[in-house]
RNA sequence: GCCGAAGUGGCGGAAUGGCAGACGCGGCUGACUCAAAAUCAGUUGCCCGCAAGGGCGUGGGGGUUCGAGUCCCCCCUUCGGCACCA
């Protein structure tokens, strides 16, 4: 072995060999279990990968490599989420073809990932913008269409004026586009939707059986937002209260509190509610129309920044409360949303805070229908709506019932038998808007025929190719650029043969990512998206790793598509990702400055005060260095703070980078990048190298693995004990995604090995010392293989092993060897540490107790006191309770 | 406002209700060196003490327990998510 660890040479050598021998190719060998490890497939950006991205790929790679060593067939593939807005916008900016650009960027990503030693099966690489791929994206669209799960409608959509496309509700964060932060507008236009709402119940209930972070499951649950209640019908009355004449129609409301029906003293419609037009009385029309117009104009901004003071106007109309026949006024107010429930509510101010505020403001009567012990007895005593609890009052036959779900059910039952309403479940989930009015996506495979209407493209005519064109900028009309390409648009109707127009919207990139994980099982199949055999072998995904930001986008959509495919009998599983883990972010200390007065306030609300602005590279010359303010920030090219895996591999080696990324903090924690940290990891690997370099002469190939403990010196047994404890711990830690403690355990083992070969009394003098050392050298090279694979293979070669750690077996844990021979008991007096005694492992609890009580410290400290009790924790501690 | 996660030395972090601070970074002392780097050895929570030893310590305050970083209640701070969902 060379004197110094030349990591550049070693890593290049092994990367070349892995590639040449196709070491990481997934093969379904019979008799072995299969393991599918996957990371969210990335959009290959022109910025390249940073060490931040590696925090996703590296630990996941370690987990996959470990599975391979544990005897699994491992599928660990990589591909490119190439379609979508980021690629298109960048291509427009650079005046390039997005197809070529993405290919080039993907090649760079591939190079970087290889540089990091990530064990991908590159023979399965996919690109969602390849026709061989989006052929099947379109095929799935048709599948959804045929199953009645895709429809086109003209309802108003979320429109991002900067991205110039409609967006799904999941892509709107706090009223802004999730990508560019632009305020979202409402725009009525024909758009394609997927009926994800039809799967709401299953998407909700199946979460229970997933090994996912609880926070992510919770987010999905809340996003789906299921609530049980009742729909109640309030007939609309004609003119004033006294009249019993009915005007047309009735107001349907959804309520989760049908038990408060007798307390409804007014109703509220959303300003956009269709009935507003018909029920408003002539005298109120002017006010109502003004309000509707105002709420349309300001709704998005207001609903975010306004203090949520309730506003509204009376329509002049009344509705009849079906439970007691009372006429109650109908208002409109923007605190009622058209997008949820029926867009109309019955207002019970006594028991709903929003209704309470509204009633107080507009002087509408409040009626209690629950009496809480020592609570208010009249509305005048109230300062806020009454919470849960109490017994029903003012509610006819229901008076006296307690506030619980049985009472709610009793009301629902009554509504149903009397025909006033019925039980109903409502969800917040909306159907998924899939249309994008942009060029760079999979064309929606539909044809519009004047005679036949909407006609799907026949399956044998797939894929509908995205034309390669020079100009693909948005048209500014709200239509896709494809609409301006007659050669694309004009076609024949597959049904009647007449002239027809192609659908010109493309699909959201989230369509591609809703099924790509299936394609990896069989990526080059031309006849089907993946063969049933390949799917059966590899799917579902055993381990899925990616950022938490997709909790309610990709991760919800992919679950939905999987369930649809399951229902179509294309898959035999209903959940695509069995285990999910989110990696933490990587932050780096970044120079910034105090904001100028213009930046500080801006259009942000007072809650998000900006007190720091990144100093972009081009601005750094303008601010004196002693005025720079350093903060931990995310890496991005525009902030000029990116650390690339390339430079780290060059300076410290890919293995050092890998070990550092795993050691620095628990996997899911945000971490702070430091150079001294990676230096520590590098130092550790060099230390391992020197250990092998200096111990190689003593290495005995084919050391016998069965040597009686009595034939080993105490030092030998100590080393073996540490070794086998480490074998167990590292395995458990990798499985538990606790990579930082796995690295720490390996460091401890290496420290122990150093002590063994060069400490006092060393080098192990017993006759089996070399055997013990050989076992440790052999096993350590395997144990570090998932984390530092290049070094591991090199060390194994130095030890005389052919082949690759990837295909070698994980060391066998010997429980007997790992057992401690001596135990240090802690002696406590009243819970405070007073002494420690080391006793043989065979000591009984009773013996330990006696030894503890009679120890010098215990005797002197308990003098004059009565020992009331002695607690012995087996093999750990003796606590003497005295006083 | 609601929901979730977290708060431990100078720093990153470790710890099935049982020795707080594993492991690493940084610091200090020493060895090697003409010197430096690298490496190695020792040391390193804080306070008092020459020492033996003692006291205090896991965001704050209560509680349960023989024993609490860990469990329970209240509060504070930070980060993430949702935000008039009837």
XYZ file of N, CA and C in Angstrom, chain A residues 144-338:
585
model
N -57.233 7.398 -17.396
C -58.047 8.177 -16.465
C -59.312 8.683 -17.153
N -59.131 9.115 -18.391
C -60.291 9.624 -19.130
C -61.353 8.542 -19.292
N -60.885 7.349 -19.692
C -61.845 6.270 -19.913
C -62.514 5.837 -18.627
N -61.834 6.031 -17.526
C -62.433 5.650 -16.259
C -63.246 6.802 -15.664
N -63.472 7.827 -16.466
C -64.295 8.940 -15.993
C -63.592 9.824 -14.990
N -62.264 9.788 -14.982
C -61.510 10.524 -13.968
C -60.796 11.741 -14.547
N -61.003 11.991 -15.848
C -60.426 13.201 -16.439
C -61.568 13.944 -17.123
N -61.680 15.219 -16.871
C -62.755 15.983 -17.486
C -62.292 17.406 -17.757
N -62.977 18.026 -18.694
C -62.618 19.381 -19.064
C -63.765 20.291 -18.647
N -63.409 21.375 -18.013
C -64.458 22.283 -17.565
C -63.955 23.704 -17.623
N -64.886 24.599 -17.602
C -64.581 26.004 -17.815
C -64.569 26.791 -16.509
N -64.531 26.076 -15.396
C -64.613 26.835 -14.142
C -63.336 27.638 -13.928
N -63.451 28.638 -13.097
C -62.336 29.556 -12.954
C -61.154 28.845 -12.301
N -59.994 29.097 -12.886
C -58.808 28.385 -12.461
C -57.813 29.338 -11.826
N -56.879 28.771 -11.048
C -55.780 29.562 -10.516
C -54.803 29.830 -11.650
N -54.545 31.080 -11.905
C -53.709 31.470 -13.035
C -52.508 32.242 -12.521
N -51.317 31.779 -12.909
C -50.112 32.530 -12.552
C -49.753 33.427 -13.721
N -49.858 34.741 -13.544
C -49.610 35.646 -14.678
C -48.149 35.642 -15.106
N -47.253 35.263 -14.207
C -45.845 35.249 -14.593
C -45.504 33.962 -15.354
N -45.975 32.831 -14.852
C -45.738 31.566 -15.544
C -46.693 31.400 -16.734
N -47.694 32.232 -16.793
C -48.692 32.193 -17.870
C -49.295 30.809 -18.041
N -49.753 30.264 -16.962
C -50.435 28.975 -17.036
C -51.329 28.812 -15.818
N -52.283 27.912 -15.959
C -53.091 27.539 -14.816
C -52.273 26.678 -13.873
N -52.685 26.652 -12.612
C -51.966 25.866 -11.615
C -52.958 25.040 -10.811
N -52.488 23.911 -10.311
C -53.301 23.132 -9.383
C -53.327 23.837 -8.034
N -54.353 23.534 -7.274
C -54.466 24.179 -5.966
C -53.251 23.869 -5.088
N -52.694 22.684 -5.262
C -51.515 22.296 -4.485
C -50.312 23.173 -4.807
N -50.352 23.829 -5.963
C -49.207 24.642 -6.382
C -49.364 26.103 -5.974
N -50.425 26.412 -5.259
C -50.642 27.759 -4.766
C -50.330 27.765 -3.281
N -49.309 28.536 -2.897
C -48.928 28.628 -1.497
C -49.176 30.051 -1.025
N -50.035 30.188 -0.052
C -50.383 31.500 0.483
C -50.781 32.474 -0.631
N -51.575 31.969 -1.567
C -52.091 32.843 -2.611
C -51.096 33.161 -3.708
N -49.920 32.534 -3.633
C -48.893 32.815 -4.623
C -48.440 31.544 -5.311
N -47.859 31.737 -6.488
C -47.317 30.610 -7.242
C -46.163 29.990 -6.456
N -46.187 28.679 -6.299
C -45.182 28.028 -5.444
C -43.779 28.153 -6.025
N -43.693 28.397 -7.340
C -42.370 28.487 -7.948
C -41.836 29.912 -7.957
N -42.690 30.833 -8.413
C -42.154 32.174 -8.647
C -42.686 33.194 -7.656
N -43.666 32.833 -6.830
C -44.127 33.747 -5.797
C -45.082 34.827 -6.286
N -45.459 34.765 -7.548
C -46.382 35.762 -8.087
C -47.791 35.542 -7.538
N -48.500 36.642 -7.310
C -49.870 36.514 -6.815
C -50.752 35.854 -7.863
N -51.554 34.924 -7.404
C -52.395 34.137 -8.294
C -53.677 34.890 -8.623
N -54.087 34.800 -9.889
C -55.364 35.395 -10.288
C -56.361 34.278 -10.580
N -57.618 34.655 -10.559
C -58.659 33.712 -10.964
C -58.976 33.980 -12.435
N -59.046 32.922 -13.212
C -59.280 33.127 -14.634
C -60.159 31.989 -15.137
N -61.326 32.325 -15.635
C -62.165 31.253 -16.161
C -61.668 30.842 -17.538
N -61.403 29.557 -17.727
C -60.920 29.053 -19.013
C -61.093 27.542 -19.023
N -61.236 26.961 -20.218
C -61.412 25.507 -20.247
C -60.123 24.809 -19.823
N -60.237 23.924 -18.881
C -59.061 23.263 -18.317
C -59.390 21.809 -18.031
N -58.354 20.984 -18.129
C -58.518 19.572 -17.778
C -58.239 19.341 -16.302
N -59.103 18.513 -15.727
C -58.946 18.167 -14.310
C -58.927 16.655 -14.155
N -58.220 16.190 -13.145
C -58.328 14.792 -12.719
C -59.166 14.740 -11.452
N -60.026 13.752 -11.410
C -60.964 13.646 -10.288
C -60.325 12.983 -9.080
N -59.340 13.650 -8.530
C -58.661 13.078 -7.362
C -59.616 13.041 -6.171
N -60.617 13.924 -6.186
C -61.554 13.967 -5.053
C -62.298 12.642 -4.891
N -62.463 11.940 -5.998
C -63.165 10.667 -5.904
C -62.385 9.663 -5.058
N -61.089 9.892 -4.922
C -60.235 8.975 -4.161
C -59.908 9.509 -2.767
N -60.586 10.583 -2.373
C -60.219 11.240 -1.114
C -60.236 10.282 0.066
N -61.288 9.492 0.158
C -61.408 8.604 1.321
C -60.269 7.600 1.381
N -59.947 7.019 0.232
C -58.877 6.018 0.236
C -57.517 6.660 0.441
N -57.322 7.829 -0.145
C -56.055 8.526 0.059
C -55.867 8.852 1.531
N -56.967 9.082 2.190
C -56.910 9.389 3.616
C -56.664 8.129 4.447
N -57.475 7.124 4.251
C -57.413 5.983 5.159
C -56.147 5.151 4.954
N -55.645 5.083 3.724
C -54.460 4.261 3.503
C -53.179 4.872 4.065
N -53.247 6.122 4.446
C -52.074 6.738 5.068
C -51.667 5.971 6.318
N -52.654 5.386 6.963
C -52.393 4.713 8.238
C -51.397 3.576 8.115
N -51.354 2.958 6.935
C -50.454 1.813 6.861
C -49.109 2.135 6.211
N -48.788 3.402 6.085
C -47.508 3.777 5.476
C -46.470 4.124 6.534
N -45.233 3.717 6.256
C -44.111 4.116 7.104
C -43.558 5.424 6.551
N -44.255 6.474 6.843
C -43.890 7.815 6.394
C -43.722 8.702 7.622
N -42.994 9.816 7.473
C -42.914 10.757 8.592
C -44.334 11.192 8.991
N -44.581 11.208 10.278
C -45.918 11.559 10.763
C -46.331 12.950 10.274
N -45.354 13.847 10.229
C -45.692 15.218 9.830
C -46.221 15.243 8.391
N -45.656 14.414 7.547
C -46.090 14.384 6.156
C -47.474 13.757 6.035
N -47.693 12.696 6.772
C -49.028 12.084 6.746
C -50.068 13.082 7.246
N -49.685 13.816 8.274
C -50.594 14.803 8.841
C -50.932 15.874 7.800
N -49.911 16.314 7.087
C -50.143 17.336 6.066
C -51.105 16.830 4.998
N -50.932 15.568 4.603
C -51.849 15.029 3.604
C -53.263 14.926 4.176
N -53.343 14.479 5.419
C -54.673 14.383 6.042
C -55.352 15.737 6.043
N -54.599 16.763 6.428
C -55.209 18.082 6.512
C -55.514 18.644 5.141
N -54.686 18.287 4.185
C -54.940 18.765 2.834
C -56.226 18.150 2.304
N -56.404 16.880 2.562
C -57.641 16.221 2.138
C -58.812 16.794 2.936
N -58.576 17.051 4.196
C -59.510 17.817 5.010
C -60.923 17.265 5.071
N -61.039 16.028 5.464
C -62.348 15.397 5.510
C -63.098 15.843 6.759
N -64.353 16.241 6.586
C -65.161 16.467 7.788
C -66.581 15.969 7.562
N -67.131 15.433 8.621
C -68.470 14.856 8.550
C -69.489 15.868 9.045
N -70.638 15.850 8.418
C -71.680 16.766 8.847
C -72.958 16.449 8.100
N -73.684 17.496 7.759
C -74.960 17.278 7.078
C -75.193 18.384 6.075
N -75.925 18.044 5.039
C -76.401 19.054 4.116
C -77.838 19.366 4.517
N -78.133 20.640 4.664
C -79.481 21.035 5.064
C -80.018 22.008 4.015
N -81.301 21.851 3.713
C -81.907 22.681 2.675
C -82.766 23.767 3.317
N -82.438 25.023 3.000
C -83.204 26.162 3.494
C -83.984 26.761 2.321
N -85.295 26.593 2.307
C -86.071 27.175 1.208
C -85.992 28.695 1.251
N -85.918 29.295 0.066
C -85.873 30.751 -0.016
C -87.302 31.283 0.037
N -87.488 32.338 0.808
C -88.820 32.918 0.920
C -88.905 34.138 0.024
N -90.121 34.465 -0.341
C -90.330 35.665 -1.150
C -90.070 36.882 -0.289
N -90.628 37.975 -0.618
C -90.447 39.238 0.089
C -90.461 39.070 1.608
N -90.645 40.106 2.313
C -90.426 40.147 3.760
C -90.940 38.981 4.593
N -90.520 39.029 5.806
C -90.737 37.971 6.779
C -92.158 37.425 6.821
N -93.105 38.329 6.755
C -94.483 37.898 6.954
C -94.978 37.009 5.823
N -94.445 37.236 4.652
C -94.947 36.486 3.507
C -94.522 35.035 3.546
N -95.435 34.171 3.190
C -95.117 32.747 3.155
C -94.862 32.293 1.723
N -94.979 33.231 0.798
C -94.810 32.824 -0.594
C -93.353 32.480 -0.882
N -93.154 31.413 -1.608
C -91.811 30.937 -1.869
C -91.319 31.464 -3.204
N -90.118 31.971 -3.216
C -89.507 32.250 -4.513
C -88.806 30.987 -4.982
N -88.238 31.085 -6.140
C -87.592 29.906 -6.726
C -86.426 29.427 -5.870
N -86.270 28.142 -5.761
C -85.031 27.558 -5.250
C -84.901 27.499 -3.745
N -83.783 27.039 -3.346
C -83.485 26.854 -1.943
C -81.974 26.929 -1.769
N -81.574 27.235 -0.579
C -80.136 27.324 -0.301
C -79.696 26.026 0.368
N -78.726 25.379 -0.232
C -78.168 24.169 0.365
C -76.920 24.565 1.141
N -76.881 24.151 2.385
C -75.683 24.447 3.173
C -75.078 23.149 3.670
N -73.774 23.203 3.884
C -73.112 22.100 4.574
C -72.753 22.580 5.956
N -73.016 21.748 6.948
C -72.638 22.113 8.309
C -72.097 20.895 9.042
N -71.066 21.150 9.866
C -70.578 20.055 10.716
C -71.326 20.076 12.049
N -72.174 21.080 12.202
C -72.870 21.215 13.485
C -74.396 21.251 13.277
N -74.959 20.183 12.722
C -76.419 20.172 12.579
C -77.121 20.263 13.928
N -76.403 19.960 14.996
C -77.006 20.044 16.327
C -77.257 21.484 16.759
N -76.761 22.453 15.973
C -77.004 23.850 16.343
C -78.026 24.514 15.417
N -78.744 23.690 14.653
C -79.674 24.237 13.651
C -80.677 25.231 14.232
N -81.148 24.981 15.441
C -82.131 25.880 16.041
C -81.526 27.234 16.399
N -80.208 27.302 16.355
C -79.541 28.571 16.691
C -79.173 29.376 15.470
N -79.576 28.890 14.279
C -79.231 29.619 13.050
C -80.085 30.867 12.964
N -79.438 32.051 12.964
C -80.214 33.291 12.916
C -79.992 34.075 11.640
N -79.085 33.619 10.801
C -78.944 34.194 9.464
C -78.204 33.201 8.585
N -78.111 33.534 7.315
C -77.382 32.689 6.384
C -76.411 33.567 5.625
N -75.349 32.945 5.139
C -74.381 33.701 4.350
C -74.042 32.927 3.082
N -74.099 33.635 1.965
C -73.668 33.074 0.700
C -72.307 33.654 0.348
N -71.506 32.852 -0.342
C -70.269 33.397 -0.901
C -70.653 34.409 -1.971
N -69.858 35.455 -2.133
C -70.217 36.485 -3.128
C -70.385 35.907 -4.531
N -69.659 34.820 -4.818
C -69.738 34.228 -6.163
C -70.910 33.261 -6.295
N -71.669 33.074 -5.240
C -72.733 32.068 -5.265
C -73.766 32.407 -6.349
N -74.166 31.429 -7.159
C -75.107 31.702 -8.254
C -76.445 32.274 -7.784
N -76.886 31.937 -6.586
C -78.182 32.419 -6.116
C -78.182 33.922 -5.813
N -76.982 34.478 -5.626
C -76.912 35.898 -5.277
C -77.663 36.725 -6.320
N -77.442 36.362 -7.555
C -78.078 37.055 -8.679
C -79.593 37.023 -8.577
N -80.145 35.869 -8.231
C -81.592 35.702 -8.317
C -82.343 36.150 -7.076
N -81.718 36.070 -5.915
C -82.513 36.347 -4.711
C -82.417 37.781 -4.241
N -81.398 38.492 -4.697
C -81.227 39.852 -4.203
C -82.428 40.720 -4.561
N -82.917 41.439 -3.563
C -84.076 42.286 -3.815
C -83.647 43.578 -4.480
N -84.589 44.200 -5.147
C -84.284 45.393 -5.928
C -83.637 46.467 -5.072
N -84.141 46.637 -3.863
C -83.632 47.726 -3.040
C -82.199 47.467 -2.563
N -81.800 46.222 -2.514
C -80.459 45.909 -2.029
C -79.482 45.661 -3.162
N -79.968 45.651 -4.357
C -79.136 45.213 -5.488
C -77.852 46.032 -5.638
N -77.987 47.327 -5.507
C -76.814 48.182 -5.715
C -75.705 47.826 -4.721
N -76.071 47.703 -3.447
C -75.079 47.369 -2.423
C -74.449 46.009 -2.690
N -75.295 45.067 -3.025
C -74.811 43.705 -3.231
C -73.837 43.661 -4.395
N -74.225 44.314 -5.478
C -73.342 44.272 -6.644
C -72.005 44.943 -6.367
N -72.057 46.008 -5.615
C -70.808 46.691 -5.263
C -69.917 45.765 -4.434
N -70.553 45.070 -3.529
C -69.775 44.182 -2.664
C -69.172 43.032 -3.452
N -69.986 42.472 -4.333
C -69.500 41.353 -5.140
C -68.297 41.802 -5.974
N -68.444 42.966 -6.545
C -67.360 43.453 -7.400
C -66.087 43.693 -6.592
N -66.280 44.280 -5.430
C -65.124 44.582 -4.590
C -64.434 43.301 -4.145
N -65.207 42.319 -3.778
C -64.589 41.089 -3.290
C -63.887 40.349 -4.422
N -64.423 40.471 -5.635
C -63.737 39.847 -6.765
C -62.393 40.502 -7.011
N -62.398 41.809 -6.901
C -61.195 42.545 -7.232
C -60.080 42.280 -6.235
N -60.426 42.197 -4.979
C -59.378 42.168 -3.963
C -59.245 40.836 -3.248
N -60.052 39.889 -3.633
C -60.148 38.699 -2.785
C -58.799 38.061 -2.474
N -57.990 37.792 -3.504
C -56.771 37.040 -3.246
C -55.822 37.762 -2.292
N -55.637 39.037 -2.543
C -54.715 39.782 -1.695
C -55.295 39.944 -0.298
N -56.566 40.320 -0.275
C -57.222 40.575 0.999
C -57.227 39.376 1.907
N -57.540 38.239 1.327
C -57.690 37.062 2.173
C -56.361 36.680 2.814
N -55.291 37.252 2.315
C -53.996 36.965 2.903
C -53.613 37.998 3.933
N -53.756 39.256 3.560
C -53.167 40.290 4.400
C -54.174 40.969 5.314
N -55.436 40.954 4.948
C -56.414 41.697 5.749
C -56.534 41.101 7.144
N -56.960 41.898 8.026
C -57.072 41.474 9.412
C -58.268 40.554 9.635
N -58.899 40.198 8.578
C -60.029 39.284 8.642
C -61.202 39.856 9.436
N -61.349 41.173 9.341
C -62.582 41.732 9.870
C -63.670 41.279 8.915
N -64.721 40.807 9.507
C -65.786 40.301 8.644
C -66.551 41.468 8.010
N -66.774 41.316 6.734
C -67.613 42.296 6.059
C -68.687 41.546 5.290
N -69.761 42.222 4.955
C -70.822 41.580 4.192
C -71.967 42.540 3.962
N -72.910 42.130 3.130
C -74.121 42.943 2.915
C -75.347 42.035 2.881
N -76.464 42.621 3.236
C -77.742 41.903 3.255
C -78.306 41.879 1.841
N -78.835 40.721 1.427
C -79.387 40.610 0.069
C -80.831 41.067 0.015
N -81.432 41.229 1.173
C -82.858 41.560 1.206
C -83.732 40.319 1.204
N -83.115 39.179 0.955
C -83.902 37.942 0.890
C -83.893 37.220 2.231
N -84.893 36.366 2.395
C -84.985 35.554 3.608
C -85.126 34.086 3.210
N -84.633 33.227 4.101
C -84.831 31.793 3.887
C -85.511 31.237 5.125
N -86.147 30.103 4.947
C -86.875 29.530 6.067
C -86.040 28.419 6.700
N -85.783 28.568 8.000
C -85.080 27.510 8.718
C -86.013 26.307 8.804
N -85.679 25.210 8.182
C -86.626 24.097 8.094
C -86.973 23.494 9.450
N -86.109 23.642 10.431
C -86.402 22.978 11.703
C -87.438 23.716 12.527
N -87.562 25.041 12.336
C -88.532 25.756 13.162
C -89.366 26.755 12.356
N -89.148 26.748 11.018
C -89.981 27.603 10.173
C -89.654 29.072 10.231
N -88.672 29.461 10.978
C -88.339 30.882 11.096
C -87.784 31.430 9.791
N -88.129 32.676 9.530
C -87.520 33.345 8.384
C -86.230 34.004 8.845
N -85.137 33.694 8.188
C -83.867 34.296 8.602
C -83.219 34.984 7.413
N -82.566 36.111 7.680
C -82.019 36.918 6.581
C -80.822 36.244 5.894
N -80.724 36.480 4.611
C -79.616 35.937 3.833
C -78.646 37.057 3.486
N -77.426 36.886 3.895
C -76.377 37.872 3.636
C -75.389 37.291 2.625
N -74.536 38.180 2.111
C -73.361 37.663 1.421
C -72.133 38.220 2.135
N -71.064 37.416 2.168
C -69.837 37.845 2.839
C -68.692 37.009 2.301
N -67.513 37.632 2.247
C -66.404 36.892 1.637
C -65.714 35.960 2.623
N -66.232 35.893 3.852
C -65.651 34.873 4.723
C -66.229 33.506 4.408
N -67.234 33.486 3.568
C -67.726 32.213 3.044
C -67.139 32.017 1.656
N -66.533 30.851 1.464
C -65.775 30.591 0.242
C -66.596 29.740 -0.716
N -66.618 30.157 -1.956
C -67.353 29.380 -2.952
C -66.706 28.014 -3.163
